[in-house]
Coordinates of C-alpha atoms in Angstrom, one line a residue:
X42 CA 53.7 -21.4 8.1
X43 CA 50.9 -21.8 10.6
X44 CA 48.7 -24.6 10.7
X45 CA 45.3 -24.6 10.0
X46 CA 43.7 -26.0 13.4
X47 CA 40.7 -28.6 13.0
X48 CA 37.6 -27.0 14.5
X49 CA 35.4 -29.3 16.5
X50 CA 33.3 -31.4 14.6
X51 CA 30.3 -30.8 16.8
X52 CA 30.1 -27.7 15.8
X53 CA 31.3 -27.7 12.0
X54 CA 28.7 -30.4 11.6
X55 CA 26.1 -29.0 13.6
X56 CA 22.7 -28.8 12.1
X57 CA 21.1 -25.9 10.8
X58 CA 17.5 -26.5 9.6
X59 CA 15.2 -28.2 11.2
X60 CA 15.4 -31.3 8.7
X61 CA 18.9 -31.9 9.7
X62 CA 18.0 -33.1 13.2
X63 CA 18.4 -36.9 13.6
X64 CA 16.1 -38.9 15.8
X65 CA 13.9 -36.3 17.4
X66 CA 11.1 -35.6 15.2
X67 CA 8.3 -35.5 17.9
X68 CA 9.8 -32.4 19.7
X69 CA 10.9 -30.8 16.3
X70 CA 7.1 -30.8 15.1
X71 CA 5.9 -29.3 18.8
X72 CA 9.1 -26.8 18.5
X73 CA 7.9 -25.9 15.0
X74 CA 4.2 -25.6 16.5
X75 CA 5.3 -23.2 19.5
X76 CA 7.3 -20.4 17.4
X77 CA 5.0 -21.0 14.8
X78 CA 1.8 -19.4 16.8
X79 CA 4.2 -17.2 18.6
X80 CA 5.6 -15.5 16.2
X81 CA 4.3 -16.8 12.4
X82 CA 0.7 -16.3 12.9
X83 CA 1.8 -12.2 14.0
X84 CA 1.6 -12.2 10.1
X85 CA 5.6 -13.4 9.0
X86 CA 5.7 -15.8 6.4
X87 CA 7.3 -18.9 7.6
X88 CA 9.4 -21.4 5.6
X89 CA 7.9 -24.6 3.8
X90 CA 9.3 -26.5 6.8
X91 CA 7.9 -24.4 9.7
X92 CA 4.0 -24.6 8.0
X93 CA 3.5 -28.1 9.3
X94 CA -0.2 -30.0 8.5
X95 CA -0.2 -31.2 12.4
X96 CA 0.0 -27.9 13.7
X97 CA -3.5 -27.3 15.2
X98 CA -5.3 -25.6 18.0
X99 CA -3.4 -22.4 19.7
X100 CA -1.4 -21.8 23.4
X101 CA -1.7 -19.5 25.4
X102 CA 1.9 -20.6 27.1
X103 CA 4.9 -17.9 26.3
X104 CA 7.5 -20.5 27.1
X105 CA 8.3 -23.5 26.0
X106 CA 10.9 -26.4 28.1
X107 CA 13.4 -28.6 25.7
X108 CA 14.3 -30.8 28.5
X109 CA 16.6 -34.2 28.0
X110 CA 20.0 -35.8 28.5
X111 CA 23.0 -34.2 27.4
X112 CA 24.1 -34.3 23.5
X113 CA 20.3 -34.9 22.4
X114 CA 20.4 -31.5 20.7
X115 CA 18.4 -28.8 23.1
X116 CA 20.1 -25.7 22.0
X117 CA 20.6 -27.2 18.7
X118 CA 16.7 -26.8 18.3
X119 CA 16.8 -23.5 19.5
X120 CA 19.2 -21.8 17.4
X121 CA 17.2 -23.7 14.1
X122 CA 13.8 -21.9 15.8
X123 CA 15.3 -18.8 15.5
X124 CA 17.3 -19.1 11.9
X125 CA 13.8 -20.9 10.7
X126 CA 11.8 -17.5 11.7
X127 CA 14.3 -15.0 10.7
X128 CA 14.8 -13.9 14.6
X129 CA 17.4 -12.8 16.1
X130 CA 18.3 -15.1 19.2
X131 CA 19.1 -13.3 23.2
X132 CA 20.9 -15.9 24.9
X133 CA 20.5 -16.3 28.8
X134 CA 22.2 -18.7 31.3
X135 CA 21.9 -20.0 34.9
X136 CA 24.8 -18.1 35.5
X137 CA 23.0 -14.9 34.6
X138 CA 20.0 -16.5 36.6
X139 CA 21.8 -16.0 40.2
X140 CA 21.8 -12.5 40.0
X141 CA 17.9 -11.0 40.1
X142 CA 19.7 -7.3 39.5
X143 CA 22.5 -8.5 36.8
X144 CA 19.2 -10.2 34.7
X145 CA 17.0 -7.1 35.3
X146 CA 20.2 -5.3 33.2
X147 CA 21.1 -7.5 30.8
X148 CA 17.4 -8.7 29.9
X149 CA 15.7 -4.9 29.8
X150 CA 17.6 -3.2 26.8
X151 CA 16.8 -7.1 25.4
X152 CA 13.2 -7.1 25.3
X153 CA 13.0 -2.8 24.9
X154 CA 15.4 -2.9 21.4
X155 CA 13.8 -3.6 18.4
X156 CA 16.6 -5.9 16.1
X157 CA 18.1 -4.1 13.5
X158 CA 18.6 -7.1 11.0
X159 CA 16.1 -9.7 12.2
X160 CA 12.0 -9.7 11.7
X161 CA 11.7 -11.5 15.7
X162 CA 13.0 -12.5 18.4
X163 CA 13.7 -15.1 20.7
X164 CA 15.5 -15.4 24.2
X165 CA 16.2 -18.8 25.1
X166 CA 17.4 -19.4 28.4
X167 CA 19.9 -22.3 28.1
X168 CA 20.7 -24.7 30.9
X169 CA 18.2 -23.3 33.9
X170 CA 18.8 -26.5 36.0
X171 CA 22.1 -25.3 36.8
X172 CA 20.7 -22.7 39.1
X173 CA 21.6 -23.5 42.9
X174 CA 19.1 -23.5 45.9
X175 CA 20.5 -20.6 47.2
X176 CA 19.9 -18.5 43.8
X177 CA 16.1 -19.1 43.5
X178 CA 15.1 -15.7 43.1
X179 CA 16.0 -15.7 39.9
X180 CA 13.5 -18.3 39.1
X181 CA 10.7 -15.5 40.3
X182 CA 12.4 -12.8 37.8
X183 CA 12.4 -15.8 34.8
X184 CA 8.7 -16.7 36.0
X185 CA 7.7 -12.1 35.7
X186 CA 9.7 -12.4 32.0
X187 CA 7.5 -15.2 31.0
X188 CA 4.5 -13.3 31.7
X189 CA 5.5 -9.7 30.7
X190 CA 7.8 -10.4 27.8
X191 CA 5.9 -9.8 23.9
X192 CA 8.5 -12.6 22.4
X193 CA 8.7 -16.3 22.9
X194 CA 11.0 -17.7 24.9
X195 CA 12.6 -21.3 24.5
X196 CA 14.2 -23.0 27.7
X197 CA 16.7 -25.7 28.1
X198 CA 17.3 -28.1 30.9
X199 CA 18.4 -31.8 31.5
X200 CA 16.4 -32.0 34.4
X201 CA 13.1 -29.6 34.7
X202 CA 11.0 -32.4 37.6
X203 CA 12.8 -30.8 40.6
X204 CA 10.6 -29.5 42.8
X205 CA 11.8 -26.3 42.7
X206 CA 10.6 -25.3 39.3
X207 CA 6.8 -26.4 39.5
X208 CA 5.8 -23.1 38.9
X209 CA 8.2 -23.0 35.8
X210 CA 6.7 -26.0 34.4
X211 CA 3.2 -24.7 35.3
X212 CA 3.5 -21.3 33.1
X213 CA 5.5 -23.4 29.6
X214 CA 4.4 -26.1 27.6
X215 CA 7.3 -29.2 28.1
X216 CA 9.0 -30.9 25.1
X217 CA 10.8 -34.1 25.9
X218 CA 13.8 -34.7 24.3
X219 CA 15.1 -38.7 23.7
X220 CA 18.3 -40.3 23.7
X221 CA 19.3 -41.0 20.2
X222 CA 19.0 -44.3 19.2
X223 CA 22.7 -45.7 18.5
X224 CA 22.1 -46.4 15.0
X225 CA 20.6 -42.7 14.1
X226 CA 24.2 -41.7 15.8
X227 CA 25.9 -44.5 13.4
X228 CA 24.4 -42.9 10.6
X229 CA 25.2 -39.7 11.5
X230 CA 28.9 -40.5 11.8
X231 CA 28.7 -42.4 8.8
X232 CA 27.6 -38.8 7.0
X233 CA 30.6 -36.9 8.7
X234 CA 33.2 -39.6 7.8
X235 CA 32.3 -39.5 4.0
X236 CA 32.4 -35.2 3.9
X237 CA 35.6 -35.9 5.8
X238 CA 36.9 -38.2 3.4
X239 CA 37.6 -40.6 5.7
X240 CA 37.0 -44.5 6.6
X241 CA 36.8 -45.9 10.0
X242 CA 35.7 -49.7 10.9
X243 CA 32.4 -50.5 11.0
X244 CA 32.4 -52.4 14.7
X245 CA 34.6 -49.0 15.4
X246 CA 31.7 -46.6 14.3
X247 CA 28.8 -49.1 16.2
X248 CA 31.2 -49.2 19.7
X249 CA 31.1 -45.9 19.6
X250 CA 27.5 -45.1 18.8
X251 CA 26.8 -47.5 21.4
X252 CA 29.0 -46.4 24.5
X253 CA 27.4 -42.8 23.9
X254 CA 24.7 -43.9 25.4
X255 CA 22.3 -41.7 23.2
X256 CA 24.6 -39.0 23.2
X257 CA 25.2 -37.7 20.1
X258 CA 27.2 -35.2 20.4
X259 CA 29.8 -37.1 22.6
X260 CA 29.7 -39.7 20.0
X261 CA 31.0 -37.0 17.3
X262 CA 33.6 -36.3 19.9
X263 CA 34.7 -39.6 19.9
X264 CA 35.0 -40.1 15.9
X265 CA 36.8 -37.1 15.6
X266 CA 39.6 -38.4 18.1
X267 CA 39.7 -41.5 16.7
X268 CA 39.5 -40.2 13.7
X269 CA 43.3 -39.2 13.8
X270 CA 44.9 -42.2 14.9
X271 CA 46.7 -44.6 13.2
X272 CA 45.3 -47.5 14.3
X273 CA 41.7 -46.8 16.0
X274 CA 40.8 -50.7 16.3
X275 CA 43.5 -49.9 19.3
X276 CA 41.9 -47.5 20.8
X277 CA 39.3 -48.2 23.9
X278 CA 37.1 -45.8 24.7
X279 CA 36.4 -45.2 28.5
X280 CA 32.4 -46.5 29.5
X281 CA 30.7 -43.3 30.2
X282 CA 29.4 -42.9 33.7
X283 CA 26.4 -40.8 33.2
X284 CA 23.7 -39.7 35.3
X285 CA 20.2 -40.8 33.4
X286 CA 17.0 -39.2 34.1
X287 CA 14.0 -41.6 35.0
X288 CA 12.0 -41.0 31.8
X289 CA 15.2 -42.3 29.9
X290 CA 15.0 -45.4 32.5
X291 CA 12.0 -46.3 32.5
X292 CA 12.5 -46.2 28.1
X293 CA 15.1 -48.6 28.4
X294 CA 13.7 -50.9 30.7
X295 CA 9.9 -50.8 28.9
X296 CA 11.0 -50.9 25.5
X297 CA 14.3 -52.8 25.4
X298 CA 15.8 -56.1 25.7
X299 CA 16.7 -57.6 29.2
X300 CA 20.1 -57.0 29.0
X301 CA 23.2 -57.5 31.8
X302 CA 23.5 -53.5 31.4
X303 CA 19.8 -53.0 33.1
X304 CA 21.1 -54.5 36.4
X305 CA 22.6 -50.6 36.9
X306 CA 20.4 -48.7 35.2
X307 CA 19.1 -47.0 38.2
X308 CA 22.9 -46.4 39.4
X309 CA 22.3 -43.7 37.3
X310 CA 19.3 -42.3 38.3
X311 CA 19.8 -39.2 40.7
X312 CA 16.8 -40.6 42.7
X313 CA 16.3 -42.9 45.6
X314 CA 14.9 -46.2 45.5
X315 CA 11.7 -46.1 47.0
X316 CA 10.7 -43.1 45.0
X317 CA 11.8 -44.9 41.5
X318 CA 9.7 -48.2 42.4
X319 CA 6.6 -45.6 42.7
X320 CA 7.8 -44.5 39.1
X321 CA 7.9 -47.8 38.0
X322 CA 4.5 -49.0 39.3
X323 CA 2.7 -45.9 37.7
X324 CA 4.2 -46.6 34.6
X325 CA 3.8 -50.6 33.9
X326 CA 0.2 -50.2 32.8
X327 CA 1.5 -47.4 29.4
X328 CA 3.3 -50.1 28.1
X329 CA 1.9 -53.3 29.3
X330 CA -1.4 -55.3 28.5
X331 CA -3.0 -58.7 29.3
X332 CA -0.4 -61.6 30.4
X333 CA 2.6 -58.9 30.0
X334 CA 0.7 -56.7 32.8
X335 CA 0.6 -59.2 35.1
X336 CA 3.8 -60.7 34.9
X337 CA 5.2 -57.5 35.6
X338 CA 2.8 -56.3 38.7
X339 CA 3.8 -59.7 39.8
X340 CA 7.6 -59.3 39.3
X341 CA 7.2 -55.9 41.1
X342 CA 5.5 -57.4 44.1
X343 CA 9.0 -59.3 44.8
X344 CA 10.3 -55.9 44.8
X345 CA 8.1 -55.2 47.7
X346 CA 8.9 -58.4 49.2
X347 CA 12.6 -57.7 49.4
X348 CA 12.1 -54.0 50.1
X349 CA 10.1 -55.7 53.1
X350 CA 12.8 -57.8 54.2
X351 CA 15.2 -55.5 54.2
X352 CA 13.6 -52.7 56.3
X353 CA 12.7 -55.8 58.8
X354 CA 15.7 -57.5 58.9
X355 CA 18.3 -55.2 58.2
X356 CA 19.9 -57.5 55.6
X357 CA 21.0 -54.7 53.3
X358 CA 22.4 -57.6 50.7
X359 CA 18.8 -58.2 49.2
X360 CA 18.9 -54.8 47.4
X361 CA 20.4 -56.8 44.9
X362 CA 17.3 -58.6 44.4
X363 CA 15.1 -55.9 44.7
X364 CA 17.3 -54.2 41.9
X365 CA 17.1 -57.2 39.7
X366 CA 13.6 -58.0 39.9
X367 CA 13.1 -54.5 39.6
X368 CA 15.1 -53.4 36.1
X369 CA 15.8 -56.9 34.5
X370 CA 12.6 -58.8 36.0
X371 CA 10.1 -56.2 34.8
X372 CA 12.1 -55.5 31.1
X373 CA 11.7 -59.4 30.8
X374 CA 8.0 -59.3 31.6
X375 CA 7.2 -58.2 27.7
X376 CA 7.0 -60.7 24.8
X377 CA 7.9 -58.3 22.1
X378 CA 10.3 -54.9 21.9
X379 CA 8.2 -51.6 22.4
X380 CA 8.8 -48.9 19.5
X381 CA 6.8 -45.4 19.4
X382 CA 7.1 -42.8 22.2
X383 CA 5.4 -43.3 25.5
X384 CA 4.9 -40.0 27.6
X385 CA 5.4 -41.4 31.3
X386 CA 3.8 -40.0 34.0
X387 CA 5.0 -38.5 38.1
X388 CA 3.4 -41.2 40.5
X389 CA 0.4 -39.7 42.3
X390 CA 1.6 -41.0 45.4
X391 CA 5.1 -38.8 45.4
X392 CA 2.3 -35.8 44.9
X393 CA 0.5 -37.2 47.8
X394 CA 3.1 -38.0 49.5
X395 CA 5.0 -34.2 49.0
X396 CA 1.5 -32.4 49.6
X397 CA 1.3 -34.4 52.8
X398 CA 4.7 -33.8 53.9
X399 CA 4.3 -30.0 53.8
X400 CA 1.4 -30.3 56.0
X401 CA 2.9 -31.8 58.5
X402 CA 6.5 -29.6 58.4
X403 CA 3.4 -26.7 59.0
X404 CA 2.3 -28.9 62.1
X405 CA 5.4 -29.5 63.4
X406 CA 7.1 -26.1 63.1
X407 CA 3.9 -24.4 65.0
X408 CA 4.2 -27.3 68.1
X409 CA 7.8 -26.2 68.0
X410 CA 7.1 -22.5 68.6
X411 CA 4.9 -23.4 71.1
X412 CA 6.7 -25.8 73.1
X413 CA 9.7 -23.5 73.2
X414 CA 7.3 -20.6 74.1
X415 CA 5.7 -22.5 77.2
X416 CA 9.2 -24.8 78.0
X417 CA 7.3 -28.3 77.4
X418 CA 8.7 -30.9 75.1
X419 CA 7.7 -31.4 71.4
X420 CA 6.0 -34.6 71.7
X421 CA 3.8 -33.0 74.4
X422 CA 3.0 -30.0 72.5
X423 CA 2.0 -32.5 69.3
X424 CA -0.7 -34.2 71.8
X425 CA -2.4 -30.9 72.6
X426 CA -1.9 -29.5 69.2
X427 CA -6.3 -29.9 68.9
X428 CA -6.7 -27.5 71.7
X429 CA -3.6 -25.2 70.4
X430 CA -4.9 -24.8 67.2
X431 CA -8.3 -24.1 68.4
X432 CA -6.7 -21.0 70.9
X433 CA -4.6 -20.2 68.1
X434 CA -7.2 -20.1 65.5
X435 CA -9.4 -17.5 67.8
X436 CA -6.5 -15.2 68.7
X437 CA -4.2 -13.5 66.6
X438 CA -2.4 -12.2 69.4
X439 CA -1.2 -15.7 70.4
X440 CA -0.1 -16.2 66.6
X441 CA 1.8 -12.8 67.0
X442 CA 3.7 -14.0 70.3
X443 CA 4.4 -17.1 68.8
X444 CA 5.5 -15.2 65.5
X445 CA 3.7 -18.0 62.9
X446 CA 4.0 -17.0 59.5
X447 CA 1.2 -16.8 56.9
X448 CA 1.5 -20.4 55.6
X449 CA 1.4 -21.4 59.3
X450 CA -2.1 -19.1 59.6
X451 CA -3.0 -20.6 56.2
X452 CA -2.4 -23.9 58.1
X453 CA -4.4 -23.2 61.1
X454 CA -7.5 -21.6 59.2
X455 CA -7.8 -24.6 56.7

């Protein structure tokens, strides 16, 4: 006789209408509002659920950006989009992203077939932060479908603020997804037990909505391996090591309690230091008011003291301060818990900073040309650079000898 093998629980429990999904009502109703004036005001009736009262105003956007930690339900919402509309979903992924000429051929019968079943379609392209540096151009093909394709298309990443994809987040509208609040993930492990038929611990079910770290689907993971053991009050479950975004940092540390886990929060963070203090400063004034406000300015300017310190003394130690004052200090600045969603912003000053940066890589790449053409050092060449760019600017066939490229023109003419 052959067994009968369990499927995974994150899938046989996976939701399938947009009611289903815990704990991320927000990006549901701007997911509903996107396919909504994409494809239901082309004259399809949509479902009950899909003809929200909020939905107002219209886009002009092609492409919308689920973007979020892992296990918060991205594709989840995607799949629902497409069951809710009656379209058939085309599924793309960074894999298929690396490769301008194996996208061209998979995406043109796509978009040039009409579905034989379905009223629409979809393409959601699931997991674009995976793309490598060195397989960008498939970011200019995804940037031509947005603009030429007649159907929406739904995108999925954990992390959409690197640089690379400004011009993606330029040309689609950007849907936050949350970590799921460990007792929304209790619940929902609570629901699965009882189809199941089964009971586990309650301090079981809370440790492990809790060590998910907002994770849902890991969480379902764990229940369903504990969920055959004999004994699960044995069983420890290994501390996840994840990498956090910022916005998800920032949440815990504006919103939450001071707790001993805050110390590390920005472990996590792919992100240096520096950068996630300008974060942090930008940020203080969504969440904080009055007495709370200034507490925590003033708790950040002992970040800057120890940042200080350090650079000057070379005492690398007082990072620990810097990180205390920084995560714990600035959580502990608020009299009350925060609830209700907070859309944080990018700091100015990394804008500033990045703009300002790429001037000067323009500078210093044209004083290199030069010094190498004429055999005088760098730091020479940067002290004439006035008088250079003024020969440069009025002769093209210096710029030609020297071989700049058109941003270094562009640099020269500005």
């Amino acid at each position: 006789m052959i067994l009968k093998k369990d499927p995974p629980w994150t899938e046989k429990y996976r939701p399938n209408y947009f009611s289903e999904v815990k704990g991320q009502d927000l990006a549901v109703q701007q997911v509903k509002q996107f396919v909504e004036k994409k494809i239901g005001l082309k004259g399809e009736k949509l479902s009950s659920e899909i003809l929200s009262p909020i939905l107002k105003g219209t886009t002009t956007k092609k492409a919308i950006i689920l973007h979020g930690p892992p296990g918060t339900g991205k594709t989840t919402i995607a799949h629902i989009a497409a069951k809710e509309t009656n379209s058939e979903i085309f599924e793309i992924n960074a894999s298929d992203l690396r490769n301008k000429g194996r996208l061209k051929e998979v995406l043109k019968p796509a978009l040039e077939q009409q579905s034989l079943e379905k009223t629409n379609k979809i393409i959601l392209v699931d997991e674009v932060d995976g793309i490598s540096k060195v397989d960008w151009g498939g970011l200019t093909e995804l940037l031509n479908l947005i603009e030429t394709t007649p159907y929406p298309i739904i995108i999925t990443a954990n992390d959409i603020w690197d640089k690379k994809f400004s011009s993606l987040r330029k040309t689609s509208e950007l849907v936050q997804l949350k970590e799921i609040d460990y007792k929304t993930i209790q619940d929902v492990l609570i629901q699965i037990l009882k189809k199941e038929g089964l009971f586990i611990n309650q301090n079981i079910l809370k440790s492990i909505s809790l060590r998910a770290k907002g994770d849902i689907r890991a969480a379902i993971n764990d229940l369903q391996s504990v969920s055959k053991t004999r004994d699960p009050s044995l069983l420890t479950l290994d501390e996840r090591n994840k990498e956090i975004d910022i916005f998800n940092a920032l949440r815990l540390i504006f919103k939450g309690k001071p707790t001993n886990e805050l110390l590390s929060i920005f472990d996590s963070v792919n992100m240096n230091l520096d950068e996630i203090i300008l974060w942090v400063e930008e940020n203080i004034p969504t969440e904080y008011s009055g007495k709370e406000l200034a507490r925590a300015y003033e708790l950040l300017s002992k970040v800057d003291l120890f940042k200080g310190r350090i650079y000057k003394q070379q005492y690398w130690r007082f990072m620990v301060y810097e990180n205390i004052f920084l995560s714990y200090g600035i959580s502990s600045a608020k009299k009350n818990l925060k609830t209700g969603f907070t859309n944080y912003k990018k700091p100015d000053r990394i804008l500033k900073i990045w703009i300002n940066n790429k001037r000067t890589e323009k500078k210093k790449s044209i004083t290199q040309k030069y010094a190498n053409y004429v055999h005088i050092g760098k730091k020479r060449a940067l002290q004439e650079f006035p008088i250079l760019k003024s020969i440069l600017t009025s002769n093209p066939k210096i710029q030609k000898e020297l071989k700049l490229g058109p941003e270094e023109i562009e640099y020269l003419e500005k």
